[in-house]
Tab-separated table of N, CA and C and ligand atoms in Angstrom:
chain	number	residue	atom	x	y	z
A	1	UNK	N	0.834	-1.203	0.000
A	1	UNK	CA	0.000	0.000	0.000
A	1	UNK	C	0.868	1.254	0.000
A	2	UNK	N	1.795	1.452	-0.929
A	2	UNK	CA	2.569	2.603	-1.380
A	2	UNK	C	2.550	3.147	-2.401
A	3	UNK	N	1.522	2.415	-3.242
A	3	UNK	CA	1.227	3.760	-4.122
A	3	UNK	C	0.237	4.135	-4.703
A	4	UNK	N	0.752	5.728	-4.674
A	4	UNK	CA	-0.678	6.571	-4.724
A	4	UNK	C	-1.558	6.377	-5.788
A	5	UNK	N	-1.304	6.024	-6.804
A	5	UNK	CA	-1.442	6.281	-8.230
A	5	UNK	C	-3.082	5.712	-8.057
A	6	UNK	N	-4.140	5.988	-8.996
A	6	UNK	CA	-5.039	5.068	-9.241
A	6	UNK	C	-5.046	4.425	-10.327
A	7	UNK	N	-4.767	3.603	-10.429
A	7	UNK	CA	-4.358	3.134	-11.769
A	7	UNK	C	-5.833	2.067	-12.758
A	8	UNK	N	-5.991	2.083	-13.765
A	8	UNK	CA	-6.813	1.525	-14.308
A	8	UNK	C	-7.115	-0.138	-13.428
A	9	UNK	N	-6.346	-0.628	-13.757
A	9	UNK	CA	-5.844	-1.733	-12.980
A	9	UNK	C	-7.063	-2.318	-11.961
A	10	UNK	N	-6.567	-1.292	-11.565
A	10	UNK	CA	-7.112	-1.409	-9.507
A	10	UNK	C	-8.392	-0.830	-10.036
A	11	UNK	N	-9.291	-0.039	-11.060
A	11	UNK	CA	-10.518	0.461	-11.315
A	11	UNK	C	-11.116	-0.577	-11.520
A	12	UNK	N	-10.416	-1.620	-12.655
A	12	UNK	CA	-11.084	-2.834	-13.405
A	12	UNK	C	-11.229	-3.790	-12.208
A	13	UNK	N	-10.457	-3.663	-11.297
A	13	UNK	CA	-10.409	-4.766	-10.260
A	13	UNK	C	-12.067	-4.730	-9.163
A	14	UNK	N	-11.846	-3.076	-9.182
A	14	UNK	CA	-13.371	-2.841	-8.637
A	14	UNK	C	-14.963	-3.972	-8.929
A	15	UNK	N	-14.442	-4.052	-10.109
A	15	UNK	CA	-15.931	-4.933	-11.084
A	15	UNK	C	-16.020	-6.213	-10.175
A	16	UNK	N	-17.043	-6.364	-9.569
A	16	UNK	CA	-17.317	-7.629	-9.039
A	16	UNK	C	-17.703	-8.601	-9.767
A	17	UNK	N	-17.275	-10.392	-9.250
A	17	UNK	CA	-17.523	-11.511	-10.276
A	17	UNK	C	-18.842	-11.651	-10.970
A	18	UNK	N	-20.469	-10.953	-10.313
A	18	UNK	CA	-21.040	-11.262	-10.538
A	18	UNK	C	-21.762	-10.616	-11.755
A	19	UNK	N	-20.812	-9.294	-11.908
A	19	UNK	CA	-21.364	-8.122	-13.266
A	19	UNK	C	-20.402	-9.281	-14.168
A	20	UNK	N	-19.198	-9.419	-14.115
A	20	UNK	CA	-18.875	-10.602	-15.352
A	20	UNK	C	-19.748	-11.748	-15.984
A	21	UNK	N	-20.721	-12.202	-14.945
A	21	UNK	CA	-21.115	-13.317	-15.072
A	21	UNK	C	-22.213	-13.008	-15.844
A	22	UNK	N	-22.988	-11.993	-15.134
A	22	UNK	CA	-24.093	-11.001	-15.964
A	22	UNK	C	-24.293	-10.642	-17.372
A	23	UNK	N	-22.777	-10.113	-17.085
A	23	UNK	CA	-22.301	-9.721	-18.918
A	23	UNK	C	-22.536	-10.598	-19.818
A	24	UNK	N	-22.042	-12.054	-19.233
A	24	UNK	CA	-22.056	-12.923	-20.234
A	24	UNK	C	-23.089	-13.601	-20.829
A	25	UNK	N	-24.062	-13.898	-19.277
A	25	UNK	CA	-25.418	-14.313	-19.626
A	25	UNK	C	-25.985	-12.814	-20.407
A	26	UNK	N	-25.723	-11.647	-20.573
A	26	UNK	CA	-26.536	-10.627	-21.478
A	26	UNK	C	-26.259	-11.100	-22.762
A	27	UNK	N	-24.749	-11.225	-23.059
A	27	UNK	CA	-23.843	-11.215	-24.122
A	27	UNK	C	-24.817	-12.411	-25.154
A	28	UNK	N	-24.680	-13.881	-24.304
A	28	UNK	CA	-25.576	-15.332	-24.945
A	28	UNK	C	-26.559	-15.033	-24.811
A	29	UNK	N	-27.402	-14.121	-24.225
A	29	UNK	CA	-28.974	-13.965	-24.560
A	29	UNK	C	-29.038	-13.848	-25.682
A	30	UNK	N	-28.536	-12.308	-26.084
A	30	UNK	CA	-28.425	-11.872	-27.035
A	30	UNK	C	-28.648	-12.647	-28.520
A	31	UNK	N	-27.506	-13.467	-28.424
A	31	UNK	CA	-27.020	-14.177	-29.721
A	31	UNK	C	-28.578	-15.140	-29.664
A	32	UNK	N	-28.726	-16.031	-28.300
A	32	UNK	CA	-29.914	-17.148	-28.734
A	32	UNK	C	-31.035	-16.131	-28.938
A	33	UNK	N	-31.230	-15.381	-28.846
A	33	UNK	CA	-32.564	-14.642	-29.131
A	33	UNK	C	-32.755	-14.163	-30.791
A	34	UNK	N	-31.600	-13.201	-30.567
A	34	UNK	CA	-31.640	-13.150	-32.029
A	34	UNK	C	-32.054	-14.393	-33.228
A	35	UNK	N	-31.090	-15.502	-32.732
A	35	UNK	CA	-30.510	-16.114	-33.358
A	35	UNK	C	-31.727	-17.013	-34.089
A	36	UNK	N	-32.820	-16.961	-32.460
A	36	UNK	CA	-34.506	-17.591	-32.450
A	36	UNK	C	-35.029	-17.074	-33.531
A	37	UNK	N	-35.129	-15.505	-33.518
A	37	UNK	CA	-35.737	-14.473	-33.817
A	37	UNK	C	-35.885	-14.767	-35.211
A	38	UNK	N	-34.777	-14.843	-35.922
A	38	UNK	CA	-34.565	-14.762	-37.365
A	38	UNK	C	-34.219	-16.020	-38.243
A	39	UNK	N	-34.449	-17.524	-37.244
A	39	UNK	CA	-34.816	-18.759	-37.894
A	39	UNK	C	-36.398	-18.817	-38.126
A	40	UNK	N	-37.197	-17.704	-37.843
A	40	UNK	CA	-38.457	-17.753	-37.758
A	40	UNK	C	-38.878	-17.032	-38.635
A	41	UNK	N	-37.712	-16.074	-39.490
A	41	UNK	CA	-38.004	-14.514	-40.311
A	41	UNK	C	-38.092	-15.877	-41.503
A	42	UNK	N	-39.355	-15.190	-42.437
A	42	UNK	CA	-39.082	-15.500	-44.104
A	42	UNK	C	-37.623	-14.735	-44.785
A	43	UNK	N	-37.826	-13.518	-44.611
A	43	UNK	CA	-36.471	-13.099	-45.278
A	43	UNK	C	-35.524	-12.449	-44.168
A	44	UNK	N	-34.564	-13.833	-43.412
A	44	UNK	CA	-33.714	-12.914	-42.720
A	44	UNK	C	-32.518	-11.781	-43.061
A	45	UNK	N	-31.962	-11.267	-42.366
A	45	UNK	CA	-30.987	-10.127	-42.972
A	45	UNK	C	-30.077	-11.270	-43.339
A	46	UNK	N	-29.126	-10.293	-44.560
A	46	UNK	CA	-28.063	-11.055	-44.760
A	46	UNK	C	-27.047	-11.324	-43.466
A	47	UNK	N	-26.245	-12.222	-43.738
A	47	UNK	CA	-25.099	-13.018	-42.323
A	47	UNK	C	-24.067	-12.453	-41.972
A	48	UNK	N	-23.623	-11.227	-42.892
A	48	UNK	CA	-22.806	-10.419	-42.159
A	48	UNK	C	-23.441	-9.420	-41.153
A	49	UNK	N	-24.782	-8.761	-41.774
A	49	UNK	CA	-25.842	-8.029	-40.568
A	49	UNK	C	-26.050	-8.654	-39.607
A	50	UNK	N	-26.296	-9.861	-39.966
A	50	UNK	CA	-26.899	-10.841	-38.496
A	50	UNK	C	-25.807	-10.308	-37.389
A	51	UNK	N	-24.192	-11.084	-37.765
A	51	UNK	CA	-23.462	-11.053	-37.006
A	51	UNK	C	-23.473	-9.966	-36.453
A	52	UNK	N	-23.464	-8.671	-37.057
A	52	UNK	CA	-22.953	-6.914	-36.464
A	52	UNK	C	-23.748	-7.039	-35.496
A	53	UNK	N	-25.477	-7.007	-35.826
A	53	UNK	CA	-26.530	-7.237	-34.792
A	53	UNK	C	-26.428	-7.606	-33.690
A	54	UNK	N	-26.274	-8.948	-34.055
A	54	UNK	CA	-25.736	-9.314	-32.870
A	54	UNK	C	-24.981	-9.285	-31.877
A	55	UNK	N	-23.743	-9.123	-32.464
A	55	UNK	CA	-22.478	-8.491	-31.316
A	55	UNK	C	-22.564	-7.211	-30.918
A	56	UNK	N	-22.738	-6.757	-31.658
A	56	UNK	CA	-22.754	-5.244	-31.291
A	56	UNK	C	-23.270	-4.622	-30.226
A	57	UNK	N	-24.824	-5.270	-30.100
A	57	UNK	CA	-25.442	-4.223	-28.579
A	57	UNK	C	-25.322	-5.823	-27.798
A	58	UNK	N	-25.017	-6.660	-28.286
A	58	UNK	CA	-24.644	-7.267	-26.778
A	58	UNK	C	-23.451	-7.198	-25.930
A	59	UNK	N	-22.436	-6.424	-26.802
A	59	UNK	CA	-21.351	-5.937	-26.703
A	59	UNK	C	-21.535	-4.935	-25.351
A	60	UNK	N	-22.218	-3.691	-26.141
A	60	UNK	CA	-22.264	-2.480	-25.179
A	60	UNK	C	-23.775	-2.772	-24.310
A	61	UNK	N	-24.217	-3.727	-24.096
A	61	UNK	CA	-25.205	-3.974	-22.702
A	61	UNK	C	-24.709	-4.463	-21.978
A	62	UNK	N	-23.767	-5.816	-22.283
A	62	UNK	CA	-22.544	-6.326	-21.446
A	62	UNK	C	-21.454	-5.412	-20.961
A	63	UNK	N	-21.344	-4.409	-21.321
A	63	UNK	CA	-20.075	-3.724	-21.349
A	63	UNK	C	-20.988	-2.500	-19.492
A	64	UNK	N	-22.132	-2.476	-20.185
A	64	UNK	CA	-23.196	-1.482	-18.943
A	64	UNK	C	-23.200	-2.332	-17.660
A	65	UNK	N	-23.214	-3.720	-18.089
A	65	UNK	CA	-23.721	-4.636	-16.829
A	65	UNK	C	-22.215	-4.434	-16.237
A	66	UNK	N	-20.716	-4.249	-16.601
A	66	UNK	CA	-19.967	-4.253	-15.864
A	66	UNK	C	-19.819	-2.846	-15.341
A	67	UNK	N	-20.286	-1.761	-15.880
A	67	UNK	CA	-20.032	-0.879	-15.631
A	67	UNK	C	-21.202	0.056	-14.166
A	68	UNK	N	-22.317	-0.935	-14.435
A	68	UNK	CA	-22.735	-1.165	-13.396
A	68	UNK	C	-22.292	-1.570	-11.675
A	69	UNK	N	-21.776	-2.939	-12.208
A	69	UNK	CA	-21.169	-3.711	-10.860
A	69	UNK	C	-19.582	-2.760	-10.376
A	70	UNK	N	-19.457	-1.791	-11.380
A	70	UNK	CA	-18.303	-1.322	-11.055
A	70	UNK	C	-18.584	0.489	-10.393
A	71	UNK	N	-19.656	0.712	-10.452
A	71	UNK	CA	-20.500	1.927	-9.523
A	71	UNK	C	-21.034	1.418	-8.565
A	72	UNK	N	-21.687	-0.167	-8.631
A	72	UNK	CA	-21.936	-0.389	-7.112
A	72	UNK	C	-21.040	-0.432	-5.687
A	73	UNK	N	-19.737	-1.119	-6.540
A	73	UNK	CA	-18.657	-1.481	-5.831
A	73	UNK	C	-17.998	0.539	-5.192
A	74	UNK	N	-17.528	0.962	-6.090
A	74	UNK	CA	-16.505	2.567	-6.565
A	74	UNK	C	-17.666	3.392	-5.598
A	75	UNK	N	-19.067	3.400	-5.534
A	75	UNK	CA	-19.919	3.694	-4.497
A	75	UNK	C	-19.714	4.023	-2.996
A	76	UNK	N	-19.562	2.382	-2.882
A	76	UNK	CA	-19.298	2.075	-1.568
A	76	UNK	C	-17.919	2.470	-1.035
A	77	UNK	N	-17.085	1.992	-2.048
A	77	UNK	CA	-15.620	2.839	-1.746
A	77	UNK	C	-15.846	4.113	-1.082
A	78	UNK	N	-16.706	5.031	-1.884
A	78	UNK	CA	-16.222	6.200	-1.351
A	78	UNK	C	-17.628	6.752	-0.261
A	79	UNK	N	-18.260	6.207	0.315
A	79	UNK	CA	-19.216	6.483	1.462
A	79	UNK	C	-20.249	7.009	0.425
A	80	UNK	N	-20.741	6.565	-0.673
A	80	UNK	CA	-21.808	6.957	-0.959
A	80	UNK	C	-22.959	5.656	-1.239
A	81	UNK	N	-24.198	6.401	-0.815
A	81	UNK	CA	-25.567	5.223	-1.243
A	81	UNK	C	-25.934	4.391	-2.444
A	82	UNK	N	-24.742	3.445	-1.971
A	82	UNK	CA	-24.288	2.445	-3.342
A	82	UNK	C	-25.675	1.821	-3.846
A	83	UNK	N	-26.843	1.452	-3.059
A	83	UNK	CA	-28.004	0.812	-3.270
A	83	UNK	C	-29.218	1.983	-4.967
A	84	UNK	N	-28.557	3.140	-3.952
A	84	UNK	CA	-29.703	4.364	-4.852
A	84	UNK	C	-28.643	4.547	-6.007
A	85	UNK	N	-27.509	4.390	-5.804
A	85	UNK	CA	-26.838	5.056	-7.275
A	85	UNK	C	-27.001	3.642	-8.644
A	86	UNK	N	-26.646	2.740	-7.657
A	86	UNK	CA	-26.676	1.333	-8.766
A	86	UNK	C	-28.347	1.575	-9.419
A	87	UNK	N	-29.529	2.163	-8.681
A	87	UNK	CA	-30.565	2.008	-9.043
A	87	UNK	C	-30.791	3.313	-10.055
A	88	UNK	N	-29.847	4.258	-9.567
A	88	UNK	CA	-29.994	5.465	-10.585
A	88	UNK	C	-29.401	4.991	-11.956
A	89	UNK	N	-28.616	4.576	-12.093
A	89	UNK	CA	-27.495	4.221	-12.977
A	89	UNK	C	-27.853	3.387	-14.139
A	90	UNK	N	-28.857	2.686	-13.513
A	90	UNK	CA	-29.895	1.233	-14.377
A	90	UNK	C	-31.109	2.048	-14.953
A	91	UNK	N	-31.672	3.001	-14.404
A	91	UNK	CA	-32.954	3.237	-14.316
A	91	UNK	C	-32.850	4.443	-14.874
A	92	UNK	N	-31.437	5.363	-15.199
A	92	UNK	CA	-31.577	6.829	-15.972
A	92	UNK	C	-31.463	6.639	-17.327
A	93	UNK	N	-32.003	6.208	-18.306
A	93	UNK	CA	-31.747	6.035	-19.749
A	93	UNK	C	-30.750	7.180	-20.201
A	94	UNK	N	-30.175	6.491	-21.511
A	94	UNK	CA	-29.331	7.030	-22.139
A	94	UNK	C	-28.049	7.206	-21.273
A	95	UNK	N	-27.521	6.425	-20.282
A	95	UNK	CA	-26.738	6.564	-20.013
A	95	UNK	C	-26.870	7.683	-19.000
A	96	UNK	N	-27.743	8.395	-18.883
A	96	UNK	CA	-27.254	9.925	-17.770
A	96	UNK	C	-27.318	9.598	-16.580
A	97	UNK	N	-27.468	8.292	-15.942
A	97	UNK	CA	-26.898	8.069	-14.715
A	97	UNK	C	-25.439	8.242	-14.152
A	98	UNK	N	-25.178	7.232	-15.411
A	98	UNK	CA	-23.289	7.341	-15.548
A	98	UNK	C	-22.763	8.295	-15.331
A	99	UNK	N	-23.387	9.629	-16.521
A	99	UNK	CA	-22.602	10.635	-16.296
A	99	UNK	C	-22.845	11.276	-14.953
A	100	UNK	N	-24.271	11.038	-14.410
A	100	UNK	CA	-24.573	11.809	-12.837
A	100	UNK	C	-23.426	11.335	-11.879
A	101	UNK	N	-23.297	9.854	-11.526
A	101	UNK	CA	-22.827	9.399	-11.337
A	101	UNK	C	-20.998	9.941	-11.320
A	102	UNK	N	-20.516	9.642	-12.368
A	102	UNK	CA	-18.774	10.221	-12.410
A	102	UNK	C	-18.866	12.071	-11.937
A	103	UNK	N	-20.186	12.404	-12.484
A	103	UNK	CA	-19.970	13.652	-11.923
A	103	UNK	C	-19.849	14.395	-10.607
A	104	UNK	N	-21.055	13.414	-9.963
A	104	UNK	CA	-21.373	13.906	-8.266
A	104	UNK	C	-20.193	13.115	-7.703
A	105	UNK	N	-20.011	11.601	-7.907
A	105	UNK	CA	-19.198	10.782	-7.007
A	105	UNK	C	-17.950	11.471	-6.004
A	106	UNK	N	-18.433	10.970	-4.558
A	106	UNK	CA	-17.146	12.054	-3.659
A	106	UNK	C	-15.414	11.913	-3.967
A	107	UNK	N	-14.692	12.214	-3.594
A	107	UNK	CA	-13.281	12.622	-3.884
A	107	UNK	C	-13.015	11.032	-3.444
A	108	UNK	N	-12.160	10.091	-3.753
A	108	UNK	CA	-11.447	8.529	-3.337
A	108	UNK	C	-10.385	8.770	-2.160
A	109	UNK	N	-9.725	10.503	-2.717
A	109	UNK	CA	-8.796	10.747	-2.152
A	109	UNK	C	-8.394	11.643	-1.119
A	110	UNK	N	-7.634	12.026	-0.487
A	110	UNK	CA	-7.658	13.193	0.238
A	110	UNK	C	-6.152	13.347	0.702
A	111	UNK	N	-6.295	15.180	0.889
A	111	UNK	CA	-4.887	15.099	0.733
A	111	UNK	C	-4.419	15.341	2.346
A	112	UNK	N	-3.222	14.647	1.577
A	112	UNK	CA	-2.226	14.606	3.370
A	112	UNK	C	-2.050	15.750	3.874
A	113	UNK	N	-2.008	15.374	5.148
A	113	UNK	CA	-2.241	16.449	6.147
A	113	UNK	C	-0.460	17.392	6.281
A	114	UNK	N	0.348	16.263	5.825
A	114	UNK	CA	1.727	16.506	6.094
A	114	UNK	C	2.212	17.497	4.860
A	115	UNK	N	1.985	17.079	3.340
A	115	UNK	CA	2.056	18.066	2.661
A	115	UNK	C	1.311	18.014	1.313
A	116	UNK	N	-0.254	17.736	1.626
A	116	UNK	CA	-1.093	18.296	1.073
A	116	UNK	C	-1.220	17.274	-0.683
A	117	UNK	N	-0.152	16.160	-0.988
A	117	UNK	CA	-0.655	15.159	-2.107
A	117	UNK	C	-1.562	14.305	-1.692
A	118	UNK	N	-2.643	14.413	-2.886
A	118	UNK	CA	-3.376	13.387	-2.772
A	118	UNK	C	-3.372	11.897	-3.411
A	119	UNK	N	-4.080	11.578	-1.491
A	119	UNK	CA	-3.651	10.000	-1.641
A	119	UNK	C	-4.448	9.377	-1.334
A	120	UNK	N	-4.748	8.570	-1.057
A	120	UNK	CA	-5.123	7.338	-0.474
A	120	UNK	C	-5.941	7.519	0.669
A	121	UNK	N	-6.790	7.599	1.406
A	121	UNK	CA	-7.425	7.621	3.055
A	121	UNK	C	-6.776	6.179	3.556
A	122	UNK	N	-6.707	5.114	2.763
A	122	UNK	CA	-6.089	3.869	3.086
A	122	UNK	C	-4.975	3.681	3.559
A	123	UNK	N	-4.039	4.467	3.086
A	123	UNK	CA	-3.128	4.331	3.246
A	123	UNK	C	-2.235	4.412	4.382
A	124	UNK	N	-1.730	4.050	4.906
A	124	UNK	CA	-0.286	3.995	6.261
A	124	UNK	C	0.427	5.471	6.095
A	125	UNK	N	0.795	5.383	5.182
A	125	UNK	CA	1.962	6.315	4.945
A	125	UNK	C	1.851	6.920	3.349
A	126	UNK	N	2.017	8.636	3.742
A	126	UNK	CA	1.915	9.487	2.782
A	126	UNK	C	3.204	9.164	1.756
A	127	UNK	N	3.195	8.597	0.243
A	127	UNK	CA	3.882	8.387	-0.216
A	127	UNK	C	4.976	9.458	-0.587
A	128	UNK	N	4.476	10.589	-0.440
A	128	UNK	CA	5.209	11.492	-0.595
A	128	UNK	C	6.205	12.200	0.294
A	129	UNK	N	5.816	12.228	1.560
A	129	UNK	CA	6.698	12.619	2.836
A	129	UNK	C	6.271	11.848	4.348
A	130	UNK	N	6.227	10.356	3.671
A	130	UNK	CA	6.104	9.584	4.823
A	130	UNK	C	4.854	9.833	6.357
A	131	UNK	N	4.370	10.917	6.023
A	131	UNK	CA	3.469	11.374	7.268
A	131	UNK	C	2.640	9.653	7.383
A	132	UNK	N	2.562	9.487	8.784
A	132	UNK	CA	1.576	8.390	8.778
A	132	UNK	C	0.222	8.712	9.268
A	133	UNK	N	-0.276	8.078	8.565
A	133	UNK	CA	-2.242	8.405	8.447
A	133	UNK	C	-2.677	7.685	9.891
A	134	UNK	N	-1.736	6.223	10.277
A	134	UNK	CA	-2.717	5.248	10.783
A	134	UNK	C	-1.662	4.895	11.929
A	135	UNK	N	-1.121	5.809	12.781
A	135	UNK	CA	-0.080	5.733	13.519
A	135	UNK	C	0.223	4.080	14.028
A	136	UNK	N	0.651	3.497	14.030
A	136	UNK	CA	1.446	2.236	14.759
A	136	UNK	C	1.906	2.269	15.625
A	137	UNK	N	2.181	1.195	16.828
A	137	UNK	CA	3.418	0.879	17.578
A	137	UNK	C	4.410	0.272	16.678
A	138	UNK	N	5.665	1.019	17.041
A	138	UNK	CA	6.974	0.138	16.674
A	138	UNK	C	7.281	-0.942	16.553
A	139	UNK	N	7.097	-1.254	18.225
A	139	UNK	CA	6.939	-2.568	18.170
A	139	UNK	C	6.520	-3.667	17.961
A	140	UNK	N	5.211	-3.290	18.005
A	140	UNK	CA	4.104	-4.853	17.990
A	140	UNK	C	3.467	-4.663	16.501
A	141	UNK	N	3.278	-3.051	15.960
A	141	UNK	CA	2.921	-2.807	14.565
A	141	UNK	C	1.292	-2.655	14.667
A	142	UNK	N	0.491	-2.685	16.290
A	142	UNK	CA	-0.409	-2.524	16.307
A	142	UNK	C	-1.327	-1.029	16.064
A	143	UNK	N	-2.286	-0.597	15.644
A	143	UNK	CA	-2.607	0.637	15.633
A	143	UNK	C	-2.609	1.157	16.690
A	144	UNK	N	-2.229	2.586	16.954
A	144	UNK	CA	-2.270	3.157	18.324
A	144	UNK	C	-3.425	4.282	18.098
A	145	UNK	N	-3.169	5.449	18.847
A	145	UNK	CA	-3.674	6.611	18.778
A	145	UNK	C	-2.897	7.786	19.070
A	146	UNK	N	-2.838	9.108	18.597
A	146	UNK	CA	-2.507	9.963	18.523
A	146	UNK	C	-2.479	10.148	20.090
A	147	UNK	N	-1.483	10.555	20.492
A	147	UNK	CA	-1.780	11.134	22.226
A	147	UNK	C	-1.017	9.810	22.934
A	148	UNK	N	-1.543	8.358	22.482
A	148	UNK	CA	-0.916	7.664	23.372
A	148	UNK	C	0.698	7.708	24.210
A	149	UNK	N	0.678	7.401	25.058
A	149	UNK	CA	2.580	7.308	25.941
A	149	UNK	C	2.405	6.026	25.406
A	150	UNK	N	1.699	4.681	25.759
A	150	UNK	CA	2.050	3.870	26.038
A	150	UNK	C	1.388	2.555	24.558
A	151	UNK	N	1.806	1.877	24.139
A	151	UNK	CA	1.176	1.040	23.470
A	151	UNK	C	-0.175	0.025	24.215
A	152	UNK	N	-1.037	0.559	23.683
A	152	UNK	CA	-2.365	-0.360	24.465
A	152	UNK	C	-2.054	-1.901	24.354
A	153	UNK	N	-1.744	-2.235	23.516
A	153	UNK	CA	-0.992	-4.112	23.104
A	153	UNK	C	0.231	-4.519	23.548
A	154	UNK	N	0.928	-3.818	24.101
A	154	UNK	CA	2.327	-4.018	24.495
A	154	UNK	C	3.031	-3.361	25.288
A	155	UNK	N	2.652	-2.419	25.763
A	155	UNK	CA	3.548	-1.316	26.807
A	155	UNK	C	4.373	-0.799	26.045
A	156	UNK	N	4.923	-0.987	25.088
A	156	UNK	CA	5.996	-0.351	24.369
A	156	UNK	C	5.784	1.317	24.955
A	157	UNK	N	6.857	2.294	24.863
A	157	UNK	CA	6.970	3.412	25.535
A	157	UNK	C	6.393	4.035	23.659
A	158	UNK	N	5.880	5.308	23.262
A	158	UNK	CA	5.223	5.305	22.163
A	158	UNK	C	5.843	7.084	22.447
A	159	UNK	N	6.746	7.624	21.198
A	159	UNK	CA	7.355	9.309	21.675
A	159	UNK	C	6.768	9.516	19.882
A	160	UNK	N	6.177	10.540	20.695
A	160	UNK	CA	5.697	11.944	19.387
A	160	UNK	C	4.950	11.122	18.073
A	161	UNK	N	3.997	10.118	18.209
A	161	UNK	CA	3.118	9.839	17.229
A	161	UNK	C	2.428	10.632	16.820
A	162	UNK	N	2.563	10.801	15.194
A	162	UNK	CA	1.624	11.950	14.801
A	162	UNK	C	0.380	11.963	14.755
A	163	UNK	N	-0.204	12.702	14.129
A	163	UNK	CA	-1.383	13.367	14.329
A	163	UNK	C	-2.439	12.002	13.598
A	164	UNK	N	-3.388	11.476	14.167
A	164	UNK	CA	-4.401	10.810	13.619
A	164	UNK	C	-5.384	10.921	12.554
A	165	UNK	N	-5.258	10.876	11.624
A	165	UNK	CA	-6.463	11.487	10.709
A	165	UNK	C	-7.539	10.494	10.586
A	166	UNK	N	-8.768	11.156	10.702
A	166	UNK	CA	-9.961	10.181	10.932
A	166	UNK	C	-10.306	10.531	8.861
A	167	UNK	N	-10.837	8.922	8.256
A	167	UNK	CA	-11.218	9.278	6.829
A	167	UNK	C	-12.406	8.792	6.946
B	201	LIG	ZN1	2.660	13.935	2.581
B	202	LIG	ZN1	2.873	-2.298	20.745
């Protein structure tokens, strides 16, 4: 937990197993439906249309269902009413949830108290000038508190722990 960066990575990681799974059952709907649809047509489209048809918006409905599970999750991350936004998000056509959504969503980050880059609330230690967010004992590595003399887990003697930041 040293670095600040947010990286795509760790965004995609957000997506929970079950928007994948979603996707996919959207993705094979798709195709068997269609696929129903137009063994039943007298004159179906030609087989290169079929295919576009087909992939195409099962493509970008699958692509919503993850992007879904990935506002429910990115929600909760950041203390907001993951239940009402996932429901805004499904339920605002044309997409203008999404954009409500990336627009209102609160800050992930906040900046250090020590010199002001933003980072992480998670984090231990300000990557930038070491300030620690989540003070420790030395010794035992247990969390302490700002103010403590003494380690609550160990007695360890505890000199000049900084300042506590509550996130
Ligand atoms: Zn700092
Ligand atoms: Zn200790």
């Amino acid at each position: 937990m040293s670095n600040a960066k947010t990286t795509l990575k760790n965004e995609i990681r957000l997506v929970p197993a079950w928007a994948y799974l979603l996707a996919v059952i959207v993705f094979i709907g798709f195709q068997v439906l269609l696929g129903f649809a137009w063994r039943h047509t007298p004159n179906p489209p030609p087989v290169p249309f079929q295919i576009f048809i087909r992939t195409f918006p099962g493509i970008i409905v699958g692509f919503l269902v993850l992007l879904i599970g990935y506002v429910n999750q990115d929600a909760k991350r950041r203390n907001m009413n993951r239940t009402l936004w996932t429901l805004l998000v499904i339920f605002i056509p044309n997409a203008i949830g999404f954009i409500l959504y990336f627009l209102l969503r609160q800050p992930a980050t906040i900046p250090c108290p020590g010199c002001g880059t933003m980072m992480n609330p998670k984090f231990n230690y300000c990557p930038n000038c070491k300030f620690s967010l989540h003070p420790a004992c030395p010794n035992c590595q247990h969390a302490v508190d700002s103010g403590d003399k003494f380690c609550p887990h160990c007695a360890h003697e505890l000199v000049s722990v900084p300042a506590r930041v509550n996130s």
